CSV table of C-alpha atoms and ligand atoms in Angstrom, one decimal:
chain,number,residue,atom,x,y,z
X,12,MET,CA,0.1,0.0,-0.1
X,13,LEU,CA,1.0,3.7,-0.4
X,14,ILE,CA,0.6,5.9,2.6
X,15,VAL,CA,1.0,9.5,1.8
X,16,ALA,CA,1.4,11.8,4.9
X,17,ASN,CA,-0.3,15.2,4.0
X,18,TRP,CA,1.1,17.5,6.6
X,19,LYS,CA,-0.8,20.6,5.2
X,20,ALA,CA,0.4,23.6,7.1
X,21,TYR,CA,0.3,21.7,10.3
X,22,VAL,CA,4.0,21.4,10.3
X,23,GLU,CA,5.5,24.8,10.4
X,24,ASP,CA,9.0,24.4,12.0
X,25,ALA,CA,11.7,23.0,10.0
X,26,LYS,CA,13.0,21.1,13.0
X,27,ARG,CA,9.8,19.5,13.5
X,28,ALA,CA,9.6,18.4,9.8
X,29,ARG,CA,13.0,16.8,10.0
X,30,ARG,CA,12.0,14.9,13.1
X,31,LEU,CA,8.8,13.6,11.4
X,32,ALA,CA,10.8,12.6,8.4
X,33,ALA,CA,13.3,10.6,10.5
X,34,LEU,CA,10.5,8.7,12.1
X,35,ALA,CA,9.1,8.0,8.7
X,36,ARG,CA,12.3,6.6,7.7
X,37,ARG,CA,12.5,4.2,10.9
X,38,LEU,CA,8.9,3.1,10.2
X,39,SER,CA,9.6,2.4,6.5
X,40,GLY,CA,12.2,-0.1,7.5
X,41,LYS,CA,9.8,-2.1,9.7
X,42,THR,CA,6.8,-2.0,7.0
X,43,ARG,CA,6.3,-3.4,3.6
X,44,HIS,CA,4.1,-0.4,2.8
X,45,GLU,CA,5.6,2.7,0.9
X,46,ILE,CA,5.4,6.1,2.8
X,47,ALA,CA,5.5,9.4,1.1
X,48,LEU,CA,5.6,12.6,2.9
X,49,ALA,CA,3.9,15.7,1.7
X,50,PRO,CA,5.3,18.6,3.6
X,51,SER,CA,4.9,22.3,2.7
X,52,PHE,CA,6.8,23.5,-0.5
X,53,ALA,CA,9.3,25.4,1.9
X,54,HIS,CA,10.4,22.1,3.6
X,55,LEU,CA,10.7,19.9,0.3
X,56,ALA,CA,14.4,20.7,-0.2
X,57,LEU,CA,15.0,19.9,3.3
X,58,LEU,CA,13.8,16.3,3.0
X,59,ILE,CA,15.1,15.2,-0.4
X,60,PRO,CA,15.3,11.5,-0.1
X,61,LYS,CA,18.8,9.8,-0.1
X,62,LYS,CA,19.4,7.3,-3.1
X,63,LYS,CA,18.2,4.2,-1.3
X,64,SER,CA,15.6,5.7,0.8
X,65,ARG,CA,12.1,4.0,0.8
X,66,VAL,CA,10.4,7.1,2.0
X,67,LYS,CA,9.4,9.4,-1.1
X,68,LEU,CA,8.6,12.9,-1.3
X,69,ALA,CA,5.2,14.3,-2.5
X,70,ALA,CA,4.2,18.0,-3.1
X,71,GLN,CA,0.8,19.3,-1.6
X,72,ASP,CA,0.1,21.0,-5.0
X,73,VAL,CA,1.9,22.0,-8.3
X,74,SER,CA,1.8,24.7,-10.7
X,75,ALA,CA,-0.5,24.4,-13.8
X,76,THR,CA,2.4,26.3,-15.8
X,77,THR,CA,6.1,25.4,-16.5
X,78,GLY,CA,8.8,27.9,-16.1
X,79,GLY,CA,8.5,31.6,-17.2
X,80,ALA,CA,7.5,34.5,-15.1
X,81,PRO,CA,4.4,33.4,-12.8
X,82,THR,CA,5.7,34.7,-9.5
X,83,GLY,CA,5.0,32.4,-6.6
X,84,GLU,CA,4.4,29.2,-8.6
X,85,VAL,CA,6.1,25.8,-7.9
X,86,SER,CA,6.4,24.0,-11.3
X,87,ALA,CA,6.5,20.4,-11.8
X,88,GLN,CA,10.1,20.8,-13.2
X,89,ILE,CA,11.2,22.3,-9.8
X,90,LEU,CA,9.7,19.3,-8.0
X,91,PHE,CA,11.5,16.9,-10.5
X,92,TYR,CA,14.7,18.4,-9.5
X,93,LEU,CA,14.0,18.1,-5.8
X,94,ASP,CA,13.4,14.3,-6.4
X,95,VAL,CA,9.6,14.7,-5.6
X,96,SER,CA,7.8,11.6,-6.8
X,97,TYR,CA,4.0,12.7,-6.4
X,98,ALA,CA,2.0,15.7,-6.4
X,99,ILE,CA,-1.3,16.1,-4.9
X,100,VAL,CA,-3.8,17.8,-7.3
X,101,GLY,CA,-7.3,18.9,-6.7
X,102,HIS,CA,-7.2,18.6,-2.8
X,103,SER,CA,-10.7,19.9,-1.3
X,104,GLU,CA,-8.8,22.5,0.6
X,105,ARG,CA,-7.5,24.0,-3.0
X,106,ARG,CA,-10.9,23.4,-4.6
X,107,ALA,CA,-12.5,25.6,-1.8
X,108,ALA,CA,-10.0,28.2,-2.4
X,109,GLY,CA,-11.6,28.2,-6.1
X,110,GLU,CA,-9.6,25.9,-8.1
X,111,THR,CA,-11.5,24.5,-11.0
X,112,ASP,CA,-11.7,21.2,-12.7
X,113,ALA,CA,-10.1,22.6,-15.7
X,114,VAL,CA,-6.8,23.9,-13.6
X,115,ILE,CA,-6.7,20.7,-12.0
X,116,ALA,CA,-6.4,18.8,-15.2
X,117,GLU,CA,-3.7,21.3,-16.4
X,118,LYS,CA,-2.0,20.6,-13.0
X,119,ALA,CA,-2.0,16.9,-13.6
X,120,ARG,CA,-0.9,17.2,-17.2
X,121,HIS,CA,2.1,19.4,-16.2
X,122,ALA,CA,3.0,16.9,-13.3
X,123,LEU,CA,3.1,13.7,-15.7
X,124,ALA,CA,5.2,15.8,-18.4
X,125,HIS,CA,7.9,16.2,-15.9
X,126,GLY,CA,7.8,12.7,-14.4
X,127,ILE,CA,5.8,13.5,-11.3
X,128,THR,CA,2.8,11.2,-10.4
X,129,PRO,CA,-0.4,13.2,-9.7
X,130,LEU,CA,-2.4,12.3,-6.7
X,131,LEU,CA,-5.9,13.3,-8.0
X,132,CYS,CA,-8.2,14.2,-5.1
X,133,VAL,CA,-11.9,13.6,-5.8
X,134,GLY,CA,-14.8,13.6,-3.3
X,135,GLU,CA,-18.2,15.1,-2.5
X,136,LYS,CA,-19.0,17.8,0.1
X,137,GLU,CA,-22.0,15.9,1.3
X,138,ARG,CA,-23.8,12.5,0.8
X,139,ASP,CA,-27.3,13.3,-0.4
X,140,PRO,CA,-30.0,10.6,-0.4
X,141,GLY,CA,-30.5,11.0,-4.2
X,142,ALA,CA,-26.8,9.9,-4.8
X,143,GLU,CA,-25.9,13.1,-6.5
X,144,TYR,CA,-22.5,12.5,-5.0
X,145,LEU,CA,-21.6,9.8,-7.4
X,146,SER,CA,-22.1,12.3,-10.4
X,147,ILE,CA,-19.9,14.8,-8.7
X,148,VAL,CA,-17.3,12.2,-8.3
X,149,ARG,CA,-17.6,11.1,-12.0
X,150,THR,CA,-17.4,14.8,-13.2
X,151,GLN,CA,-14.4,15.3,-11.2
X,152,ILE,CA,-12.5,12.1,-12.6
X,153,THR,CA,-13.6,12.9,-16.1
X,154,ALA,CA,-12.4,16.4,-16.3
X,155,VAL,CA,-8.9,15.1,-15.9
X,156,MET,CA,-8.8,11.8,-17.6
X,157,LYS,CA,-10.5,13.1,-20.9
X,158,SER,CA,-7.4,15.4,-21.4
X,159,LEU,CA,-4.8,12.7,-20.9
X,160,SER,CA,-3.4,10.1,-23.2
X,161,GLN,CA,-3.8,6.5,-22.4
X,162,LYS,CA,-0.5,6.1,-21.1
X,163,GLU,CA,-1.0,9.2,-19.0
X,164,ARG,CA,-4.0,8.0,-17.6
X,165,MET,CA,-2.4,4.8,-16.3
X,166,ALA,CA,0.0,6.7,-14.2
X,167,VAL,CA,-2.4,8.6,-12.2
X,168,ILE,CA,-3.6,7.8,-8.7
X,169,ILE,CA,-6.9,8.7,-7.4
X,170,ALA,CA,-7.5,9.7,-3.9
X,171,TYR,CA,-11.0,9.5,-2.9
X,172,GLU,CA,-11.6,12.1,-0.1
X,173,PRO,CA,-15.0,12.9,1.0
X,174,VAL,CA,-14.9,16.4,2.1
X,175,TRP,CA,-17.4,15.7,5.0
X,176,ALA,CA,-15.0,13.1,6.6
X,177,ILE,CA,-11.9,15.2,6.5
X,178,GLY,CA,-10.4,16.5,9.8
X,179,LYS,CA,-12.8,14.8,11.9
X,180,THR,CA,-12.2,11.5,13.9
X,181,ALA,CA,-12.1,7.7,12.9
X,182,ALA,CA,-15.8,7.5,14.2
X,183,GLU,CA,-16.9,10.0,11.6
X,184,ALA,CA,-15.0,8.8,8.7
X,185,LEU,CA,-16.4,6.8,5.9
X,186,PRO,CA,-17.3,3.3,7.1
X,187,ALA,CA,-15.4,0.5,5.2
X,188,HIS,CA,-18.3,-1.0,3.3
X,189,GLU,CA,-19.0,2.4,1.8
X,190,LEU,CA,-15.4,2.8,0.8
X,191,ARG,CA,-15.7,-0.7,-0.9
X,192,GLU,CA,-18.6,0.5,-3.0
X,193,MET,CA,-17.1,3.8,-4.0
X,194,VAL,CA,-13.6,2.0,-5.0
X,195,LEU,CA,-15.9,0.0,-7.3
X,196,TYR,CA,-17.7,2.9,-8.4
X,197,ILE,CA,-14.4,4.8,-9.2
X,198,ARG,CA,-13.0,1.8,-11.3
X,199,LYS,CA,-16.3,1.8,-13.3
X,200,VAL,CA,-15.9,5.4,-14.1
X,201,LEU,CA,-12.4,4.7,-15.1
X,202,GLY,CA,-13.6,2.1,-17.3
X,203,ASP,CA,-14.9,5.0,-19.6
X,204,PHE,CA,-11.3,5.9,-20.2
X,205,LEU,CA,-9.4,2.8,-20.1
X,206,PRO,CA,-9.8,-0.5,-21.8
X,207,GLY,CA,-10.6,-4.0,-20.5
X,208,LYS,CA,-8.9,-4.8,-17.0
X,209,ALA,CA,-6.9,-1.6,-17.2
X,210,PRO,CA,-9.0,0.3,-14.5
X,211,VAL,CA,-8.2,-2.5,-11.9
X,212,LYS,CA,-4.4,-1.4,-12.2
X,213,ILE,CA,-5.2,2.2,-11.3
X,214,ARG,CA,-4.3,2.9,-7.7
X,215,ILE,CA,-7.0,4.3,-5.4
X,216,LEU,CA,-6.3,5.9,-2.0
X,217,TYR,CA,-8.8,6.9,0.5
X,218,GLY,CA,-8.4,9.9,2.8
X,219,GLY,CA,-10.5,11.6,5.4
X,220,SER,CA,-10.0,10.9,9.2
X,221,VAL,CA,-7.8,7.9,8.7
X,222,GLU,CA,-6.5,6.9,12.2
X,223,PRO,CA,-5.1,4.2,13.7
X,224,ASP,CA,-8.6,3.0,14.8
X,225,ASN,CA,-10.1,2.6,11.7
X,226,VAL,CA,-7.2,2.2,9.2
X,227,ARG,CA,-7.0,-1.6,9.3
X,228,ASP,CA,-10.9,-1.8,8.8
X,229,LEU,CA,-10.7,0.5,5.8
X,230,ALA,CA,-7.9,-1.5,4.3
X,231,ALA,CA,-9.5,-5.1,4.8
X,232,GLY,CA,-11.6,-5.9,1.7
X,233,SER,CA,-12.3,-2.4,0.5
X,234,GLY,CA,-10.0,-2.7,-2.4
X,235,VAL,CA,-8.1,0.5,-1.8
X,236,ASP,CA,-4.4,0.7,-2.6
X,237,GLY,CA,-3.3,3.0,0.3
X,238,PHE,CA,-4.3,6.2,2.2
X,239,LEU,CA,-3.9,9.9,2.3
X,240,VAL,CA,-3.6,10.9,5.9
X,241,GLY,CA,-3.9,14.4,7.2
X,242,HIS,CA,-3.9,15.2,10.9
X,243,ALA,CA,-3.0,11.6,12.2
X,244,SER,CA,0.3,11.9,10.3
X,245,VAL,CA,1.8,14.7,12.2
X,246,GLU,CA,1.8,13.2,15.5
X,247,PRO,CA,4.6,10.9,16.0
X,248,ASP,CA,2.7,8.3,18.3
X,249,THR,CA,-0.3,8.3,16.1
X,250,PHE,CA,1.6,8.0,12.8
X,251,SER,CA,3.4,5.2,14.1
X,252,GLY,CA,0.3,3.5,15.4
X,253,LEU,CA,-1.0,3.9,12.1
X,254,ILE,CA,1.7,2.2,10.0
X,255,LYS,CA,1.8,-0.5,12.9
X,256,ALA,CA,-1.9,-1.2,12.5
X,257,LEU,CA,-1.3,-1.7,8.9
X,258,SER,CA,1.7,-3.9,9.1
J,18,LIG,P1,-7.3,14.1,7.6
J,18,LIG,O1,-7.0,14.9,6.2
J,18,LIG,O2,-6.7,13.0,7.5
J,18,LIG,O3,-7.0,15.2,8.6
J,18,LIG,O4,-9.0,14.0,7.7
J,18,LIG,C1,-6.9,14.2,5.1
J,18,LIG,C2,-6.5,15.2,3.9
J,18,LIG,O5,-7.3,16.3,3.9
J,18,LIG,O6,-5.9,14.7,3.0
């Protein structure tokens, strides 16, 4: 499985970032799962993985442009030079700041063009009885997949993150059986863009209040390939507990 620690802006002190990265390296020696750290842009350069490190780096976002003048942007090429492996695109906290599906598709394209794997976040704000949330997720996936080549599509990782479950507690997260349904649904949507059994090969992560208490349940039989973990990834005991629960 792939466990991505999304530190958001929780980790502001570089010393704390280094300590958490050292913990991740220790944990990675004791688990078969892959750990990727998503610190703030400002801390990426401090955490460049050593050649043989099993801990990878992820960016929390990436620019929709490459090079040139756009002040304040961090391009996929910059990330590539920092040995970043993944970039989160379309996180709900960026969507809430006004990011559109069209911009997210551009970000995914730029990431792929520079050897960075996009972690495409999709997810509804609420669960409505009429199941409108399914078409919301379909629209978010379609907006990105339609602009990519077959080969590029195969490289995308989907992170299903229902917005209503983010930043809560394990008790309020998505129940495991509902995650299973969603994973099946997402693979069905991917079938619109990929031939035959190819959708099964796309990695799907879940995010939204993944904690040591629910991670094992969520992993068992749901069909997910990993987790995008926010608040539980920035407290050493909690993150260790979560990795241990999976191992
Ligand atoms: P959470 O955040 O684990 O704190 O719910 C997950 C995310 O937003 O990626």
